[in-house]
Short mmCIF file of C-alpha atoms in Angstrom, two decimals:
data_model
loop_
_atom_site.label_atom_id
_atom_site.label_comp_id
_atom_site.label_asym_id
_atom_site.label_seq_id
_atom_site.Cartn_x
_atom_site.Cartn_y
_atom_site.Cartn_z
CA MET A 605 -48.80 10.36 0.86
CA GLU A 606 -50.52 7.49 -1.00
CA TYR A 607 -48.29 4.88 -2.63
CA SER A 608 -49.47 5.87 -6.12
CA GLU A 609 -48.56 9.51 -5.46
CA TYR A 610 -45.13 8.52 -4.16
CA HIS A 611 -44.59 6.30 -7.21
CA ASP A 612 -45.58 9.09 -9.60
CA GLN A 613 -43.30 11.59 -7.82
CA ALA A 614 -40.33 9.18 -7.91
CA ALA A 615 -40.91 8.59 -11.61
CA GLU A 616 -40.95 12.35 -12.22
CA TYR A 617 -37.65 12.81 -10.34
CA MET A 618 -36.13 10.01 -12.41
CA ARG A 619 -37.41 11.64 -15.62
CA LEU A 620 -35.71 14.91 -14.61
CA ALA A 621 -32.47 13.40 -13.30
CA ILE A 622 -31.50 11.19 -16.24
CA PRO A 623 -31.34 13.95 -18.92
CA LEU A 624 -29.21 16.08 -16.60
CA MET A 625 -26.81 13.19 -16.06
CA LYS A 626 -26.57 12.64 -19.83
CA LYS A 627 -26.01 16.35 -20.41
CA HIS A 628 -22.99 16.37 -18.09
CA GLY A 629 -21.67 12.97 -19.17
CA ILE A 630 -22.32 11.41 -15.77
CA ALA A 631 -22.17 7.59 -15.69
CA MET A 632 -25.44 5.87 -14.75
CA THR A 633 -24.10 4.30 -11.56
CA PRO A 634 -26.22 3.91 -8.39
CA ALA A 635 -24.04 6.42 -6.52
CA ASN A 636 -24.25 9.06 -9.28
CA TYR A 637 -27.98 8.50 -9.71
CA ALA A 638 -28.49 9.01 -5.96
CA VAL A 639 -26.80 12.42 -6.22
CA TRP A 640 -28.87 13.64 -9.15
CA TYR A 641 -32.15 12.16 -7.90
CA GLU A 642 -31.64 14.01 -4.63
CA TYR A 643 -30.71 17.19 -6.53
CA VAL A 644 -33.87 17.30 -8.65
CA ALA A 645 -35.96 16.37 -5.59
CA GLY A 646 -34.67 19.59 -4.00
CA LYS A 647 -34.91 18.28 -0.43
CA ASN A 648 -31.21 18.58 0.42
CA ALA A 649 -30.33 22.27 0.37
CA ALA A 650 -26.61 21.73 0.93
CA LEU A 651 -26.38 19.24 -1.95
CA THR A 652 -28.39 21.56 -4.22
CA ASP A 653 -26.05 24.47 -3.45
CA ALA A 654 -22.97 22.29 -4.10
CA VAL A 655 -24.27 21.10 -7.48
CA GLU A 656 -25.34 24.56 -8.62
CA GLU A 657 -22.03 26.05 -7.51
CA SER A 658 -20.23 23.45 -9.61
CA ILE A 659 -22.24 24.13 -12.77
CA GLU A 660 -22.45 27.91 -12.54
CA ASP A 661 -21.34 29.85 -15.60
CA ASN A 662 -22.49 26.90 -17.75
CA GLN A 663 -19.44 24.84 -16.78
CA PRO A 664 -20.11 21.07 -17.04
CA LEU A 665 -20.10 19.02 -13.85
CA THR A 666 -17.91 15.97 -14.47
CA ASP A 667 -18.36 12.35 -13.47
CA LYS A 668 -15.51 12.84 -11.01
CA ASP A 669 -17.35 15.80 -9.44
CA SER A 670 -20.50 13.70 -9.09
CA ARG A 671 -18.64 10.92 -7.30
CA GLN A 672 -17.07 13.42 -4.92
CA LEU A 673 -20.54 14.80 -4.15
CA TYR A 674 -21.70 11.28 -3.32
CA GLU A 675 -18.75 10.74 -0.95
CA ARG A 676 -19.40 14.11 0.66
CA PHE A 677 -23.15 13.89 1.23
CA PHE A 678 -24.13 10.23 1.27
CA ASP A 679 -21.23 8.49 3.05
CA ARG A 680 -21.65 11.01 5.86
CA GLU A 681 -25.29 10.00 6.33
CA LYS A 682 -24.19 6.36 6.61
CA ASP A 683 -21.63 7.26 9.30
CA GLN A 684 -24.20 9.30 11.23
CA ALA A 685 -26.66 6.40 11.15
CA ALA A 686 -23.99 4.04 12.51
CA LEU A 687 -23.15 6.45 15.33
CA LEU A 688 -26.84 6.87 16.16
CA GLU A 689 -27.21 3.10 16.42
CA MET A 690 -24.20 2.91 18.76
CA ARG A 691 -25.58 5.67 20.97
CA GLN A 692 -28.83 3.75 21.23
CA ASP A 693 -26.92 0.60 22.21
CA ILE A 694 -25.04 2.45 24.94
CA ARG A 695 -28.25 4.01 26.25
CA ARG A 696 -29.97 0.61 26.33
CA ILE A 697 -27.11 -1.04 28.21
CA LEU A 698 -26.88 1.74 30.81
CA THR A 699 -30.65 1.70 31.33
CA GLU A 700 -30.54 -2.03 31.97
CA VAL A 701 -27.70 -1.62 34.47
CA LEU A 702 -29.46 1.15 36.38
CA THR A 703 -32.66 -0.88 36.50
CA PHE A 704 -30.79 -3.94 37.75
CA LEU A 705 -28.95 -1.90 40.37
CA ALA A 706 -32.20 -0.33 41.56
CA ASN A 707 -33.85 -3.75 41.81
CA GLY A 708 -30.80 -5.12 43.59
CA ALA A 709 -30.79 -2.23 46.07
CA ALA A 710 -34.50 -2.74 46.76
CA ALA A 711 -33.94 -6.47 47.28
CA SER A 712 -31.00 -5.81 49.60
CA GLU A 713 -33.06 -3.35 51.63
CA LYS A 714 -35.84 -5.92 51.93
CA ASN A 715 -33.35 -8.59 53.04
CA GLY A 716 -31.93 -6.23 55.64
CA ASN A 717 -35.37 -5.44 57.05
CA ASN A 718 -36.20 -9.15 57.19
CA LEU A 719 -32.96 -9.84 59.11
CA LYS A 720 -33.82 -7.04 61.54
CA ASP A 721 -37.22 -8.64 62.09
CA ILE A 722 -35.55 -12.01 62.73
CA ILE A 723 -33.17 -10.45 65.25
CA GLY A 724 -36.18 -8.89 66.97
CA ARG A 725 -37.58 -12.38 67.57
CA PHE A 726 -34.72 -13.25 69.94
CA HIS A 727 -35.68 -13.49 73.68
CA PRO A 728 -34.08 -15.15 76.75
CA ASP A 729 -36.62 -17.97 76.96
CA MET A 730 -36.41 -19.20 73.36
CA SER A 731 -37.11 -22.86 72.79
CA GLN A 732 -34.97 -25.11 70.61
CA ASP A 733 -37.65 -25.11 67.93
CA GLU A 734 -37.76 -21.32 67.92
CA MET A 735 -33.95 -21.11 67.65
CA HIS A 736 -34.00 -23.66 64.84
CA SER A 737 -36.61 -21.63 63.01
CA ILE A 738 -34.60 -18.42 63.39
CA ILE A 739 -31.45 -20.09 62.07
CA ASP A 740 -33.36 -21.41 59.03
CA ASP A 741 -34.75 -17.93 58.35
CA VAL A 742 -31.32 -16.30 58.66
CA LEU A 743 -29.80 -18.83 56.28
CA SER A 744 -32.66 -18.33 53.84
CA GLU A 745 -32.31 -14.53 53.83
CA THR A 746 -28.51 -14.76 53.53
CA LYS A 747 -28.86 -17.13 50.58
CA LEU A 748 -31.28 -14.75 48.85
CA LEU A 749 -28.91 -11.81 49.43
CA THR A 750 -25.91 -13.79 48.12
CA SER A 751 -27.91 -14.91 45.08
CA SER A 752 -28.90 -11.31 44.31
CA THR A 753 -25.26 -10.19 44.59
CA ASP A 754 -24.11 -12.99 42.29
CA LEU A 755 -26.74 -12.04 39.70
CA LEU A 756 -25.60 -8.42 39.87
CA ALA A 757 -21.95 -9.41 39.40
CA GLU A 758 -22.89 -11.65 36.48
CA ARG A 759 -24.90 -8.90 34.81
CA LEU A 760 -22.12 -6.36 35.32
CA ASN A 761 -19.63 -8.75 33.70
CA THR A 762 -22.00 -9.08 30.75
CA VAL A 763 -22.33 -5.30 30.52
CA VAL A 764 -18.55 -4.86 30.48
CA ALA A 765 -18.35 -7.31 27.55
CA GLU A 766 -21.15 -5.49 25.70
CA MET A 767 -19.53 -2.10 26.26
CA ARG A 768 -16.24 -3.43 24.90
CA ASP A 769 -18.07 -4.61 21.77
CA VAL A 770 -19.68 -1.18 21.34
CA LYS A 771 -16.29 0.53 21.79
CA LYS A 772 -14.81 -1.80 19.17
CA ASP A 773 -17.64 -0.91 16.76
CA LEU A 774 -17.14 2.79 17.48
CA ASP A 775 -13.40 2.55 16.80
CA GLU A 776 -14.15 0.73 13.54
CA ALA A 777 -16.69 3.39 12.54
CA LYS A 778 -14.12 6.12 13.20
CA ARG A 779 -11.62 4.30 10.99
CA GLU A 780 -14.21 3.83 8.25
CA ALA A 781 -15.15 7.52 8.40
CA LYS A 782 -11.56 8.33 7.39
CA THR A 783 -11.08 5.51 4.89
CA ASP A 784 -11.83 5.53 1.16
CA THR A 785 -14.13 2.58 0.52
CA LEU A 786 -12.70 1.72 -2.91
CA THR A 787 -8.94 1.88 -2.35
CA LYS A 788 -8.82 1.43 1.46
CA LEU A 789 -6.49 4.42 1.62
CA ALA A 790 -7.12 7.37 3.91
CA ASN A 791 -9.77 9.69 2.47
CA ARG A 792 -9.98 13.47 2.05
CA LYS A 793 -11.19 14.01 5.63
CA ALA A 794 -8.22 12.09 7.04
CA PHE A 795 -5.89 14.04 4.74
CA ASP A 796 -7.26 17.41 5.90
CA ASP A 797 -6.94 16.43 9.58
CA VAL A 798 -3.38 15.13 9.24
CA LEU A 799 -2.18 18.04 7.11
CA ALA A 800 -3.58 20.55 9.61
CA LYS A 801 -1.75 18.79 12.44
CA VAL A 802 1.65 18.33 10.77
CA THR A 803 1.77 21.90 9.43
CA HIS A 804 0.82 23.19 12.89
CA ASP A 805 3.66 21.12 14.39
CA SER A 806 6.03 22.44 11.71
CA ASP A 807 5.07 26.02 12.59
CA LYS A 808 5.98 25.32 16.23
CA ASN A 809 9.00 23.02 15.88
CA GLY A 810 10.30 23.51 12.35
CA ASN A 811 9.73 19.84 11.40
CA GLU A 812 10.15 19.13 7.70
CA VAL A 813 6.93 18.27 5.85
CA CYS A 814 6.58 17.54 2.14
CA LEU A 815 3.48 16.99 0.06
CA ILE A 816 3.10 15.05 -3.19
CA PHE A 817 0.03 15.56 -5.35
CA CYS A 818 -0.40 12.99 -8.12
CA ASP A 819 -3.05 12.45 -10.74
CA LEU A 820 -3.64 9.65 -13.26
CA ASP A 821 -3.14 10.86 -16.83
CA LYS A 822 -6.10 10.60 -19.22
CA PHE A 823 -8.04 8.45 -16.76
CA LYS A 824 -11.35 9.45 -18.36
CA LEU A 825 -10.26 7.58 -21.47
CA VAL A 826 -9.90 4.38 -19.41
CA ASN A 827 -13.42 4.79 -18.03
CA ASP A 828 -14.90 5.67 -21.42
CA THR A 829 -13.16 2.75 -23.17
CA HIS A 830 -13.41 0.00 -20.58
CA GLY A 831 -16.07 1.15 -18.09
CA HIS A 832 -15.98 2.25 -14.46
CA LEU A 833 -15.41 -1.21 -12.99
CA VAL A 834 -12.13 -1.47 -14.89
CA GLY A 835 -11.36 2.12 -13.90
CA ASP A 836 -11.86 1.12 -10.27
CA GLN A 837 -9.44 -1.77 -10.80
CA VAL A 838 -6.80 0.70 -12.02
CA LEU A 839 -7.37 2.95 -9.00
CA ARG A 840 -6.83 0.02 -6.64
CA VAL A 841 -3.60 -0.98 -8.41
CA VAL A 842 -2.29 2.59 -8.18
CA ALA A 843 -3.35 2.85 -4.51
CA ASN A 844 -1.39 -0.29 -3.62
CA THR A 845 1.67 0.98 -5.49
CA LEU A 846 1.60 4.29 -3.59
CA LYS A 847 1.03 2.61 -0.23
CA ASN A 848 3.93 0.19 -0.74
CA ALA A 849 6.27 3.04 -1.71
CA VAL A 850 6.13 4.95 1.59
CA LYS A 851 7.08 4.36 5.21
CA GLY A 852 4.60 3.71 7.99
CA ARG A 853 4.91 7.24 9.38
CA ASP A 854 3.76 8.79 6.06
CA LEU A 855 0.17 9.09 4.87
CA VAL A 856 -1.20 8.13 1.44
CA CYS A 857 -4.67 9.42 0.62
CA ARG A 858 -7.16 9.26 -2.17
CA TYR A 859 -7.75 12.98 -2.53
CA GLY A 860 -10.71 12.52 -4.86
CA GLY A 861 -11.50 10.78 -8.14
CA GLU A 862 -8.19 9.80 -9.74
CA GLU A 863 -6.17 12.23 -7.58
CA PHE A 864 -3.95 11.01 -4.74
CA SER A 865 -1.80 12.76 -2.16
CA ILE A 866 1.12 11.74 0.04
CA VAL A 867 2.10 13.56 3.25
CA LEU A 868 5.77 12.96 4.06
CA LEU A 869 7.14 13.66 7.55
CA ASN A 870 10.77 14.55 8.31
CA THR A 871 11.54 14.39 4.60
CA SER A 872 13.57 16.86 2.56
CA LEU A 873 12.32 18.25 -0.73
CA GLN A 874 15.07 16.39 -2.57
CA ASN A 875 14.02 13.03 -1.09
CA ALA A 876 10.35 13.78 -1.76
CA LYS A 877 11.13 14.45 -5.44
CA LYS A 878 13.17 11.25 -5.59
CA LEU A 879 10.25 9.28 -4.14
CA ALA A 880 7.82 10.85 -6.63
CA GLU A 881 10.13 9.98 -9.51
CA ASN A 882 10.46 6.37 -8.31
CA ILE A 883 6.68 6.05 -8.11
CA ARG A 884 6.27 7.65 -11.54
CA VAL A 885 8.64 5.10 -13.09
CA GLU A 886 6.97 2.17 -11.32
CA ILE A 887 3.46 3.23 -12.38
CA ALA A 888 4.59 3.73 -15.99
CA SER A 889 6.14 0.26 -16.05
CA THR A 890 3.05 -1.43 -14.62
CA ARG A 891 0.83 -3.21 -17.10
CA VAL A 892 -2.76 -3.60 -16.00
CA GLN A 893 -5.05 -6.18 -17.61
CA ARG A 894 -8.81 -6.50 -17.50
CA LYS A 895 -9.73 -9.28 -15.10
CA ASP A 896 -12.53 -10.57 -17.33
CA THR A 897 -10.84 -10.60 -20.78
CA GLN A 898 -7.14 -10.30 -19.85
CA GLN A 899 -6.99 -7.41 -22.34
CA SER A 900 -4.13 -4.99 -21.65
CA LEU A 901 -5.12 -1.43 -20.81
CA GLY A 902 -1.90 -0.10 -22.24
CA LYS A 903 0.49 2.23 -20.46
CA ILE A 904 -0.80 3.90 -17.30
CA THR A 905 1.00 7.10 -16.24
CA MET A 906 0.73 9.72 -13.51
CA SER A 907 1.75 13.34 -13.15
CA PHE A 908 3.24 14.70 -9.91
CA GLY A 909 3.62 17.96 -8.03
CA VAL A 910 5.97 18.12 -5.02
CA ALA A 911 6.04 20.87 -2.40
CA HIS A 912 8.06 21.50 0.77
CA TYR A 913 6.28 23.27 3.64
CA PHE A 914 7.61 26.63 4.76
CA PRO A 915 6.75 27.28 8.43
CA SER A 916 3.96 29.83 8.86
CA GLU A 917 2.88 29.74 5.18
CA GLY A 918 -0.36 27.93 6.09
CA THR A 919 -2.04 24.85 4.62
CA GLU A 920 -3.91 26.72 1.87
CA SER A 921 -0.70 28.08 0.34
CA PHE A 922 0.97 24.67 0.74
CA LEU A 923 -1.87 22.92 -1.09
CA GLN A 924 -2.04 25.50 -3.85
CA ARG A 925 1.70 25.26 -4.57
CA ALA A 926 1.58 21.45 -4.79
CA ASP A 927 -1.50 21.66 -7.03
CA ARG A 928 0.15 24.22 -9.35
CA ALA A 929 3.23 22.00 -9.61
CA LEU A 930 0.99 19.08 -10.60
CA TYR A 931 -0.67 21.30 -13.22
CA MET A 932 2.73 22.20 -14.63
CA SER A 933 3.54 18.47 -14.97
CA LYS A 934 0.36 18.12 -17.03
CA ARG A 935 1.36 21.13 -19.14
CA LYS A 936 4.79 19.62 -19.80
CA GLY A 937 3.18 16.58 -21.41
CA ARG A 938 2.18 14.49 -18.38
CA ASN A 939 4.07 11.56 -16.82
CA ALA A 940 6.40 14.04 -15.10
CA VAL A 941 7.45 15.34 -11.67
CA THR A 942 7.52 19.08 -11.00
CA GLU A 943 8.85 20.91 -7.95
CA ALA A 944 6.60 23.61 -6.53
CA GLN A 945 7.80 27.22 -6.45
CA PRO A 946 8.47 28.71 -2.99
CA PRO A 947 5.58 30.63 -1.42
CA VAL A 948 5.29 34.38 -1.68
CA ILE A 949 5.43 35.46 1.96
#
């Protein structure tokens, strides 16, 4: 495609994307624009299906939905690119090692043949000069063989160091794939993996597991009044408060948008409710100020739903009960903690 054609096509996608974003009240951020540009371009079938599923029946797709779509489709591409780069690094290192080993083996074979030839020059009537020459040749071949071995050892040591660096990068990529970039909490993927594991363990061993769902009250008003950068500041403050409230064995996640979740291990329902209430009080007493103007954002509150896992009920039921309890806290006027009803089994 010619540059002018590409430019015209990009301009057309932009012309189509912006009115859709305005229609749904989507903020004009780079991440949101990437989602809607890709949607109107129609080249990502999975993204197109996700957007259309969200707006079916003429229901508006919110700014929060758009950000979740970005995290789902675009962060994954970044992780895949990083893994591809690491695979290429590993392939390059192993190719170099194999080549070096092959060259070293060929050199060793040549040295061995040369030594055999030297041995073949021995005879009973050798002169001193001939013996001196043979000794020089043996020393020369031995030196070459030793040098080749040293080079191989040096290269292998270098390879070990490079492989350790690649492993470190891979471990970091795995951590990043399960970390929310804004709050540095675990993300939805990490939450799903952990919840599946702990509920499975509870089914087998009867371990107590509790789940807290919490959601910032009227967070859209913060974004609309002060902008998304200030909204991000609030999310980071809340994330730190949640993280500092739990023990190391428990998991705090950013579930999506302004929603957070806490997985509590070996914790009774009563203690989980007490923890949620303590967090609720602390959040409500926190006063957040804009960093640029020092203007107070007023009172920030959260609503909570708390559920205790019943062995064999399954993760879907567990999640739904916690979510319904959170919804009831909203119905009661927000800034409240509600216990989930037992499952219907």
